[in-house]
PDB file of C-alpha atoms in Angstrom:
ATOM      1  CA  ASP A   1      -5.245  -2.683  22.013  1.00 55.00           C
ATOM      2  CA  ALA A   2      -2.214  -1.700  24.055  1.00 61.00           C
ATOM      3  CA  LYS A   3       1.117  -1.038  22.410  1.00 87.00           C
ATOM      4  CA  THR A   4       4.160  -3.307  22.362  1.00 93.00           C
ATOM      5  CA  THR A   5       7.849  -2.494  21.957  1.00 94.00           C
ATOM      6  CA  GLN A   6      10.338  -4.905  20.393  1.00 96.00           C
ATOM      7  CA  PRO A   7      13.941  -4.573  19.210  1.00 96.00           C
ATOM      8  CA  ASN A   8      14.200  -4.026  15.473  1.00 95.00           C
ATOM      9  CA  SER A   9      16.570  -6.913  14.914  1.00 97.00           C
ATOM     10  CA  MET A  10      18.417  -9.739  16.635  1.00 97.00           C
ATOM     11  CA  GLU A  11      21.006 -12.284  15.602  1.00 97.00           C
ATOM     12  CA  SER A  12      21.441 -15.838  16.718  1.00 96.00           C
ATOM     13  CA  ASN A  13      23.625 -18.794  15.938  1.00 96.00           C
ATOM     14  CA  GLU A  14      22.104 -21.995  14.681  1.00 96.00           C
ATOM     15  CA  GLU A  15      21.226 -24.533  17.377  1.00 95.00           C
ATOM     16  CA  GLU A  16      21.506 -21.962  20.153  1.00 96.00           C
ATOM     17  CA  PRO A  17      18.561 -20.660  22.204  1.00 96.00           C
ATOM     18  CA  VAL A  18      17.028 -17.327  21.270  1.00 97.00           C
ATOM     19  CA  HIS A  19      15.207 -14.994  23.632  1.00 98.00           C
ATOM     20  CA  LEU A  20      13.038 -12.408  21.890  1.00 98.00           C
ATOM     21  CA  PRO A  21      11.848  -9.682  24.280  1.00 97.00           C
ATOM     22  CA  CYS A  22       8.655  -7.656  24.184  1.00 97.00           C
ATOM     23  CA  ASN A  23       7.652  -4.785  26.437  1.00 96.00           C
ATOM     24  CA  HIS A  24       3.990  -3.981  27.006  1.00 94.00           C
ATOM     25  CA  SER A  25       3.840  -1.721  30.023  1.00 93.00           C
ATOM     26  CA  THR A  26       0.234  -0.586  29.365  1.00 90.00           C
ATOM     27  CA  ILE A  27      -1.195  -4.104  29.135  1.00 90.00           C
ATOM     28  CA  SER A  28      -4.679  -4.500  30.601  1.00 87.00           C
ATOM     29  CA  GLY A  29      -5.959  -7.376  32.683  1.00 86.00           C
ATOM     30  CA  THR A  30      -7.875  -8.927  29.788  1.00 83.00           C
ATOM     31  CA  ASP A  31      -5.086  -8.661  27.201  1.00 86.00           C
ATOM     32  CA  TYR A  32      -3.567 -11.897  25.965  1.00 88.00           C
ATOM     33  CA  ILE A  33      -0.020 -11.827  24.617  1.00 92.00           C
ATOM     34  CA  HIS A  34       0.193 -13.333  21.144  1.00 92.00           C
ATOM     35  CA  TRP A  35       3.276 -14.034  19.057  1.00 95.00           C
ATOM     36  CA  TYR A  36       3.256 -14.472  15.314  1.00 96.00           C
ATOM     37  CA  ARG A  37       6.131 -14.778  12.903  1.00 97.00           C
ATOM     38  CA  GLN A  38       6.477 -14.119   9.212  1.00 96.00           C
ATOM     39  CA  LEU A  39       8.981 -16.050   7.163  1.00 95.00           C
ATOM     40  CA  PRO A  40      10.255 -14.410   3.961  1.00 91.00           C
ATOM     41  CA  SER A  41       7.612 -14.284   1.227  1.00 89.00           C
ATOM     42  CA  GLN A  42       4.981 -15.979   3.400  1.00 93.00           C
ATOM     43  CA  GLY A  43       1.961 -14.943   5.414  1.00 94.00           C
ATOM     44  CA  PRO A  44       2.218 -14.512   9.184  1.00 95.00           C
ATOM     45  CA  GLU A  45       2.110 -17.686  11.229  1.00 94.00           C
ATOM     46  CA  TYR A  46       0.775 -18.125  14.751  1.00 93.00           C
ATOM     47  CA  VAL A  47       3.459 -19.128  17.255  1.00 95.00           C
ATOM     48  CA  ILE A  48       2.053 -19.015  20.769  1.00 94.00           C
ATOM     49  CA  HIS A  49      -0.096 -17.009  23.151  1.00 91.00           C
ATOM     50  CA  GLY A  50      -0.605 -16.676  26.893  1.00 91.00           C
ATOM     51  CA  LEU A  51      -2.222 -14.632  29.645  1.00 90.00           C
ATOM     52  CA  THR A  52      -0.309 -14.970  32.901  1.00 91.00           C
ATOM     53  CA  SER A  53       1.429 -18.309  33.154  1.00 87.00           C
ATOM     54  CA  ASN A  54       4.356 -19.416  31.068  1.00 92.00           C
ATOM     55  CA  VAL A  55       3.302 -21.437  28.047  1.00 92.00           C
ATOM     56  CA  ASN A  56       5.009 -24.098  25.966  1.00 94.00           C
ATOM     57  CA  ASN A  57       4.150 -25.638  22.637  1.00 91.00           C
ATOM     58  CA  ARG A  58       6.017 -27.503  19.943  1.00 90.00           C
ATOM     59  CA  MET A  59       7.323 -24.303  18.383  1.00 90.00           C
ATOM     60  CA  ALA A  60       8.394 -22.187  21.341  1.00 95.00           C
ATOM     61  CA  SER A  61       7.965 -21.146  24.943  1.00 97.00           C
ATOM     62  CA  LEU A  62       6.483 -17.921  26.225  1.00 97.00           C
ATOM     63  CA  ALA A  63       7.753 -16.497  29.494  1.00 97.00           C
ATOM     64  CA  ILE A  64       5.547 -13.793  30.983  1.00 96.00           C
ATOM     65  CA  ALA A  65       6.807 -11.472  33.698  1.00 96.00           C
ATOM     66  CA  GLU A  66       4.968 -11.552  36.992  1.00 94.00           C
ATOM     67  CA  ASP A  67       3.685  -7.983  36.492  1.00 94.00           C
ATOM     68  CA  ARG A  68       2.833  -8.831  32.845  1.00 95.00           C
ATOM     69  CA  LYS A  69       4.586  -5.705  31.590  1.00 95.00           C
ATOM     70  CA  SER A  70       6.980  -7.750  29.515  1.00 96.00           C
ATOM     71  CA  SER A  71       7.303 -11.167  27.951  1.00 96.00           C
ATOM     72  CA  THR A  72       9.923 -13.234  26.180  1.00 97.00           C
ATOM     73  CA  LEU A  73       9.516 -15.659  23.318  1.00 98.00           C
ATOM     74  CA  ILE A  74      12.023 -18.458  23.628  1.00 97.00           C
ATOM     75  CA  LEU A  75      13.161 -20.595  20.722  1.00 97.00           C
ATOM     76  CA  HIS A  76      15.059 -23.400  22.367  1.00 94.00           C
ATOM     77  CA  ARG A  77      17.300 -24.325  19.435  1.00 95.00           C
ATOM     78  CA  ALA A  78      17.269 -21.880  16.561  1.00 95.00           C
ATOM     79  CA  THR A  79      17.361 -23.308  13.068  1.00 96.00           C
ATOM     80  CA  LEU A  80      17.889 -21.522   9.769  1.00 96.00           C
ATOM     81  CA  ARG A  81      14.161 -21.914   9.170  1.00 95.00           C
ATOM     82  CA  ASP A  82      13.465 -19.738  12.226  1.00 97.00           C
ATOM     83  CA  ALA A  83      14.840 -16.659  10.458  1.00 97.00           C
ATOM     84  CA  ALA A  84      11.774 -14.443  10.283  1.00 97.00           C
ATOM     85  CA  VAL A  85      10.127 -11.306  11.608  1.00 96.00           C
ATOM     86  CA  TYR A  86       8.566 -11.986  15.018  1.00 97.00           C
ATOM     87  CA  TYR A  87       5.578  -9.941  16.130  1.00 95.00           C
ATOM     88  CA  CYS A  88       4.393  -9.526  19.705  1.00 95.00           C
ATOM     89  CA  ILE A  89       0.710  -8.518  19.731  1.00 92.00           C
ATOM     90  CA  LEU A  90      -1.715  -7.854  22.556  1.00 89.00           C
ATOM     91  CA  ARG A  91      -5.304  -8.995  22.078  1.00 81.00           C
ATOM     92  CA  ASP A  92      -8.187  -8.096  24.346  1.00 74.00           C
ATOM     93  CA  HIS A  93     -10.266 -11.218  24.831  1.00 63.00           C
ATOM     94  CA  TYR A  94     -12.914  -9.538  26.979  1.00 55.00           C
ATOM     95  CA  GLY A  95     -16.346 -10.693  25.923  1.00 48.00           C
ATOM     96  CA  GLY A  96     -14.932 -13.157  23.462  1.00 48.00           C
ATOM     97  CA  SER A  97     -14.496 -10.495  20.801  1.00 49.00           C
ATOM     98  CA  GLN A  98     -12.624 -11.207  17.595  1.00 58.00           C
ATOM     99  CA  GLY A  99     -10.969  -8.575  15.506  1.00 65.00           C
ATOM    100  CA  ASN A 100      -7.956  -7.645  13.524  1.00 69.00           C
ATOM    101  CA  LEU A 101      -4.432  -8.087  14.769  1.00 79.00           C
ATOM    102  CA  ILE A 102      -2.446  -4.875  15.040  1.00 81.00           C
ATOM    103  CA  PHE A 103       1.011  -5.609  13.751  1.00 86.00           C
ATOM    104  CA  GLY A 104       3.929  -3.409  14.724  1.00 86.00           C
ATOM    105  CA  LYS A 105       7.311  -3.598  13.037  1.00 88.00           C
ATOM    106  CA  GLY A 106       8.370  -6.722  14.940  1.00 93.00           C
ATOM    107  CA  THR A 107      11.867  -8.120  15.455  1.00 96.00           C
ATOM    108  CA  LYS A 108      13.768  -9.418  12.478  1.00 96.00           C
ATOM    109  CA  LEU A 109      15.657 -12.517  13.601  1.00 97.00           C
ATOM    110  CA  SER A 110      18.686 -13.614  11.643  1.00 97.00           C
ATOM    111  CA  VAL A 111      20.147 -17.062  12.240  1.00 97.00           C
ATOM    112  CA  LYS A 112      23.758 -17.734  11.356  1.00 95.00           C
ATOM    113  CA  PRO A 113      24.958 -21.217  10.453  1.00 93.00           C
TER     114      PRO A 113
ATOM    115  CA  ASP B   1      -1.836 -25.423   7.129  1.00 53.00           C
ATOM    116  CA  ALA B   2      -5.240 -24.044   7.969  1.00 58.00           C
ATOM    117  CA  GLY B   3      -6.724 -24.692   4.536  1.00 90.00           C
ATOM    118  CA  ILE B   4      -6.593 -21.185   3.130  1.00 95.00           C
ATOM    119  CA  THR B   5      -5.910 -20.440  -0.483  1.00 96.00           C
ATOM    120  CA  GLN B   6      -5.684 -17.136  -2.271  1.00 97.00           C
ATOM    121  CA  SER B   7      -6.067 -16.518  -5.969  1.00 97.00           C
ATOM    122  CA  PRO B   8      -4.436 -15.261  -7.994  1.00 97.00           C
ATOM    123  CA  ARG B   9      -1.031 -15.405  -6.309  1.00 97.00           C
ATOM    124  CA  HIS B  10       0.398 -12.740  -8.584  1.00 97.00           C
ATOM    125  CA  LYS B  11      -1.317 -10.145 -10.719  1.00 97.00           C
ATOM    126  CA  VAL B  12      -0.196  -7.193 -12.785  1.00 97.00           C
ATOM    127  CA  THR B  13      -2.880  -4.797 -13.906  1.00 97.00           C
ATOM    128  CA  GLU B  14      -3.268  -1.271 -15.199  1.00 96.00           C
ATOM    129  CA  THR B  15      -4.564   1.787 -13.415  1.00 97.00           C
ATOM    130  CA  GLY B  16      -8.324   2.105 -13.657  1.00 97.00           C
ATOM    131  CA  THR B  17      -9.120  -1.567 -14.172  1.00 96.00           C
ATOM    132  CA  PRO B  18     -11.228  -3.564 -11.726  1.00 96.00           C
ATOM    133  CA  VAL B  19      -9.514  -6.351  -9.805  1.00 97.00           C
ATOM    134  CA  THR B  20     -10.977  -9.096  -7.628  1.00 98.00           C
ATOM    135  CA  LEU B  21      -8.928 -11.194  -5.238  1.00 98.00           C
ATOM    136  CA  ARG B  22     -10.353 -14.381  -3.814  1.00 98.00           C
ATOM    137  CA  CYS B  23      -9.786 -16.014  -0.443  1.00 98.00           C
ATOM    138  CA  HIS B  24     -11.082 -19.552  -0.001  1.00 97.00           C
ATOM    139  CA  GLN B  25     -11.087 -21.547   3.241  1.00 96.00           C
ATOM    140  CA  THR B  26     -11.943 -25.160   3.937  1.00 94.00           C
ATOM    141  CA  GLU B  27     -11.821 -24.862   7.733  1.00 85.00           C
ATOM    142  CA  ASN B  28     -15.309 -23.553   8.501  1.00 87.00           C
ATOM    143  CA  HIS B  29     -14.045 -20.453  10.305  1.00 89.00           C
ATOM    144  CA  ARG B  30     -16.512 -17.708  11.034  1.00 88.00           C
ATOM    145  CA  TYR B  31     -14.249 -14.674  10.677  1.00 90.00           C
ATOM    146  CA  MET B  32     -12.307 -13.692   7.585  1.00 93.00           C
ATOM    147  CA  TYR B  33      -9.981 -10.735   7.080  1.00 94.00           C
ATOM    148  CA  TRP B  34      -8.179  -8.913   4.307  1.00 96.00           C
ATOM    149  CA  TYR B  35      -4.884  -7.205   5.152  1.00 95.00           C
ATOM    150  CA  ARG B  36      -2.362  -5.422   2.987  1.00 96.00           C
ATOM    151  CA  GLN B  37       1.354  -5.301   3.691  1.00 95.00           C
ATOM    152  CA  ASP B  38       3.604  -2.510   2.517  1.00 93.00           C
ATOM    153  CA  PRO B  39       7.207  -1.699   3.390  1.00 86.00           C
ATOM    154  CA  GLY B  40       7.371   0.501   6.481  1.00 77.00           C
ATOM    155  CA  HIS B  41       3.726  -0.107   7.414  1.00 78.00           C
ATOM    156  CA  GLY B  42       3.473  -3.722   8.446  1.00 82.00           C
ATOM    157  CA  LEU B  43       0.107  -5.412   7.953  1.00 90.00           C
ATOM    158  CA  ARG B  44      -2.984  -3.223   7.949  1.00 92.00           C
ATOM    159  CA  LEU B  45      -6.602  -4.352   7.973  1.00 92.00           C
ATOM    160  CA  ILE B  46      -8.714  -3.490   4.916  1.00 94.00           C
ATOM    161  CA  HIS B  47     -12.036  -5.206   5.625  1.00 94.00           C
ATOM    162  CA  TYR B  48     -13.234  -8.136   7.652  1.00 92.00           C
ATOM    163  CA  SER B  49     -16.256 -10.409   7.821  1.00 93.00           C
ATOM    164  CA  TYR B  50     -17.908 -11.863  10.903  1.00 89.00           C
ATOM    165  CA  GLY B  51     -20.331 -14.070   9.001  1.00 89.00           C
ATOM    166  CA  VAL B  52     -22.008 -14.639   5.654  1.00 92.00           C
ATOM    167  CA  LYS B  53     -23.095 -11.268   4.268  1.00 91.00           C
ATOM    168  CA  ASP B  54     -21.729  -9.518   7.393  1.00 92.00           C
ATOM    169  CA  THR B  55     -18.725  -7.316   6.751  1.00 93.00           C
ATOM    170  CA  ASP B  56     -17.134  -4.229   8.225  1.00 91.00           C
ATOM    171  CA  LYS B  57     -14.431  -1.737   7.361  1.00 91.00           C
ATOM    172  CA  GLY B  58     -10.900  -1.800   8.635  1.00 90.00           C
ATOM    173  CA  GLU B  59      -8.171   0.769   8.915  1.00 87.00           C
ATOM    174  CA  VAL B  60      -7.510   1.257   5.176  1.00 93.00           C
ATOM    175  CA  SER B  61     -10.819   0.470   3.451  1.00 93.00           C
ATOM    176  CA  ASP B  62     -11.004   3.360   0.965  1.00 95.00           C
ATOM    177  CA  GLY B  63     -10.993   2.089  -2.614  1.00 96.00           C
ATOM    178  CA  TYR B  64     -11.866  -1.468  -1.623  1.00 97.00           C
ATOM    179  CA  SER B  65     -15.079  -3.441  -1.311  1.00 97.00           C
ATOM    180  CA  VAL B  66     -15.700  -6.975  -0.107  1.00 97.00           C
ATOM    181  CA  SER B  67     -18.338  -9.642  -0.361  1.00 97.00           C
ATOM    182  CA  ARG B  68     -19.007 -12.886   1.438  1.00 97.00           C
ATOM    183  CA  SER B  69     -21.876 -14.893   0.001  1.00 95.00           C
ATOM    184  CA  LYS B  70     -20.856 -18.158   1.676  1.00 94.00           C
ATOM    185  CA  THR B  71     -18.678 -19.218   4.591  1.00 93.00           C
ATOM    186  CA  GLU B  72     -15.852 -20.447   2.392  1.00 95.00           C
ATOM    187  CA  ASP B  73     -15.203 -17.395   0.218  1.00 97.00           C
ATOM    188  CA  PHE B  74     -14.269 -13.786   0.911  1.00 98.00           C
ATOM    189  CA  LEU B  75     -13.726 -11.566  -2.109  1.00 98.00           C
ATOM    190  CA  LEU B  76     -11.792  -8.315  -2.164  1.00 98.00           C
ATOM    191  CA  THR B  77     -12.540  -5.965  -5.058  1.00 98.00           C
ATOM    192  CA  LEU B  78     -10.643  -2.932  -6.226  1.00 97.00           C
ATOM    193  CA  GLU B  79     -13.271  -1.156  -8.316  1.00 93.00           C
ATOM    194  CA  SER B  80     -10.708   0.987 -10.132  1.00 96.00           C
ATOM    195  CA  ALA B  81      -7.154   0.048  -9.258  1.00 96.00           C
ATOM    196  CA  THR B  82      -4.600   2.758  -8.521  1.00 97.00           C
ATOM    197  CA  SER B  83      -0.828   2.580  -8.201  1.00 96.00           C
ATOM    198  CA  SER B  84      -1.137   3.171  -4.443  1.00 96.00           C
ATOM    199  CA  GLN B  85      -2.882  -0.196  -4.212  1.00 97.00           C
ATOM    200  CA  THR B  86       0.246  -2.016  -5.332  1.00 97.00           C
ATOM    201  CA  SER B  87       0.870  -4.253  -2.359  1.00 97.00           C
ATOM    202  CA  VAL B  88       0.886  -7.775  -1.005  1.00 97.00           C
ATOM    203  CA  TYR B  89      -2.579  -8.811   0.146  1.00 98.00           C
ATOM    204  CA  PHE B  90      -3.124 -11.410   2.837  1.00 97.00           C
ATOM    205  CA  CYS B  91      -6.313 -13.142   3.794  1.00 97.00           C
ATOM    206  CA  ALA B  92      -6.761 -14.531   7.314  1.00 94.00           C
ATOM    207  CA  ILE B  93      -9.371 -16.576   9.135  1.00 92.00           C
ATOM    208  CA  SER B  94     -10.278 -17.156  12.766  1.00 87.00           C
ATOM    209  CA  GLY B  95     -13.000 -18.591  14.981  1.00 81.00           C
ATOM    210  CA  ARG B  96     -13.739 -22.130  13.840  1.00 72.00           C
ATOM    211  CA  LEU B  97     -17.479 -22.623  14.054  1.00 67.00           C
ATOM    212  CA  GLU B  98     -17.246 -26.015  15.758  1.00 64.00           C
ATOM    213  CA  ASP B  99     -15.078 -24.697  18.577  1.00 59.00           C
ATOM    214  CA  SER B 100     -16.736 -23.679  21.812  1.00 54.00           C
ATOM    215  CA  ASP B 101     -13.570 -22.149  23.220  1.00 54.00           C
ATOM    216  CA  PHE B 102     -12.485 -18.745  22.130  1.00 54.00           C
ATOM    217  CA  THR B 103      -8.918 -18.672  20.846  1.00 59.00           C
ATOM    218  CA  ASP B 104      -8.709 -15.713  18.465  1.00 72.00           C
ATOM    219  CA  THR B 105      -5.828 -17.358  16.623  1.00 84.00           C
ATOM    220  CA  GLN B 106      -5.658 -16.110  13.061  1.00 89.00           C
ATOM    221  CA  TYR B 107      -4.435 -18.247  10.194  1.00 91.00           C
ATOM    222  CA  PHE B 108      -3.054 -16.519   7.150  1.00 95.00           C
ATOM    223  CA  GLY B 109      -3.067 -17.383   3.498  1.00 96.00           C
ATOM    224  CA  PRO B 110       0.025 -17.302   1.278  1.00 95.00           C
ATOM    225  CA  GLY B 111      -0.653 -13.809  -0.058  1.00 96.00           C
ATOM    226  CA  THR B 112      -1.341 -12.188  -3.418  1.00 97.00           C
ATOM    227  CA  ARG B 113       1.218  -9.834  -4.904  1.00 97.00           C
ATOM    228  CA  LEU B 114      -0.627  -7.144  -6.848  1.00 98.00           C
ATOM    229  CA  THR B 115       1.139  -4.631  -9.077  1.00 97.00           C
ATOM    230  CA  VAL B 116      -0.827  -1.737 -10.529  1.00 97.00           C
ATOM    231  CA  LEU B 117       0.997  -0.003 -13.373  1.00 96.00           C
TER     232      LEU B 117
END
């Protein structure tokens, strides 16, 4: 799987939007962009994933650049509960294969009241 | 929650003793995974299973064995625990058997904190 680059840490204020960037310049055509997060003392949690088009769900939005070399996870109104490490992961879905997720160091998001 | 439990949640053991961690799912997912998480390394795959009695090694499989005798349970065994196996262990599942669409979303358990003295 191709590599991703994320900032080590970011800060946000409560109830403000947060934009978490991810660079993946070597992404292949069959790579999906997945985001997971890990709250303190918990297992990772799926957030969202997409291929080319922007995606929305109840937790967040995913904005994917037109060339797919970068993406941004958007939390529309950060809450204290959103303080976590956010991981951007590329997964090759060619052939319907399953396999392990390769976690990098992620971005540690702090949310200030 | 995706119906994944891990037991025990915490364990302290001594070097050289055998340890078995259990992952139980109620979601009828085909794939099950064991990861370990250590400071500075993120999560790393130990072993995974793609069906009953079908398992394969991951990135850090030395010193670990696994078994899956039924869909619901995936056991991780440390035959002779060492201090380097002190870690937090996470189980994950993916690929619900009833689903025709491929999603590859993984659902993680709450983790087991293992300390080997």
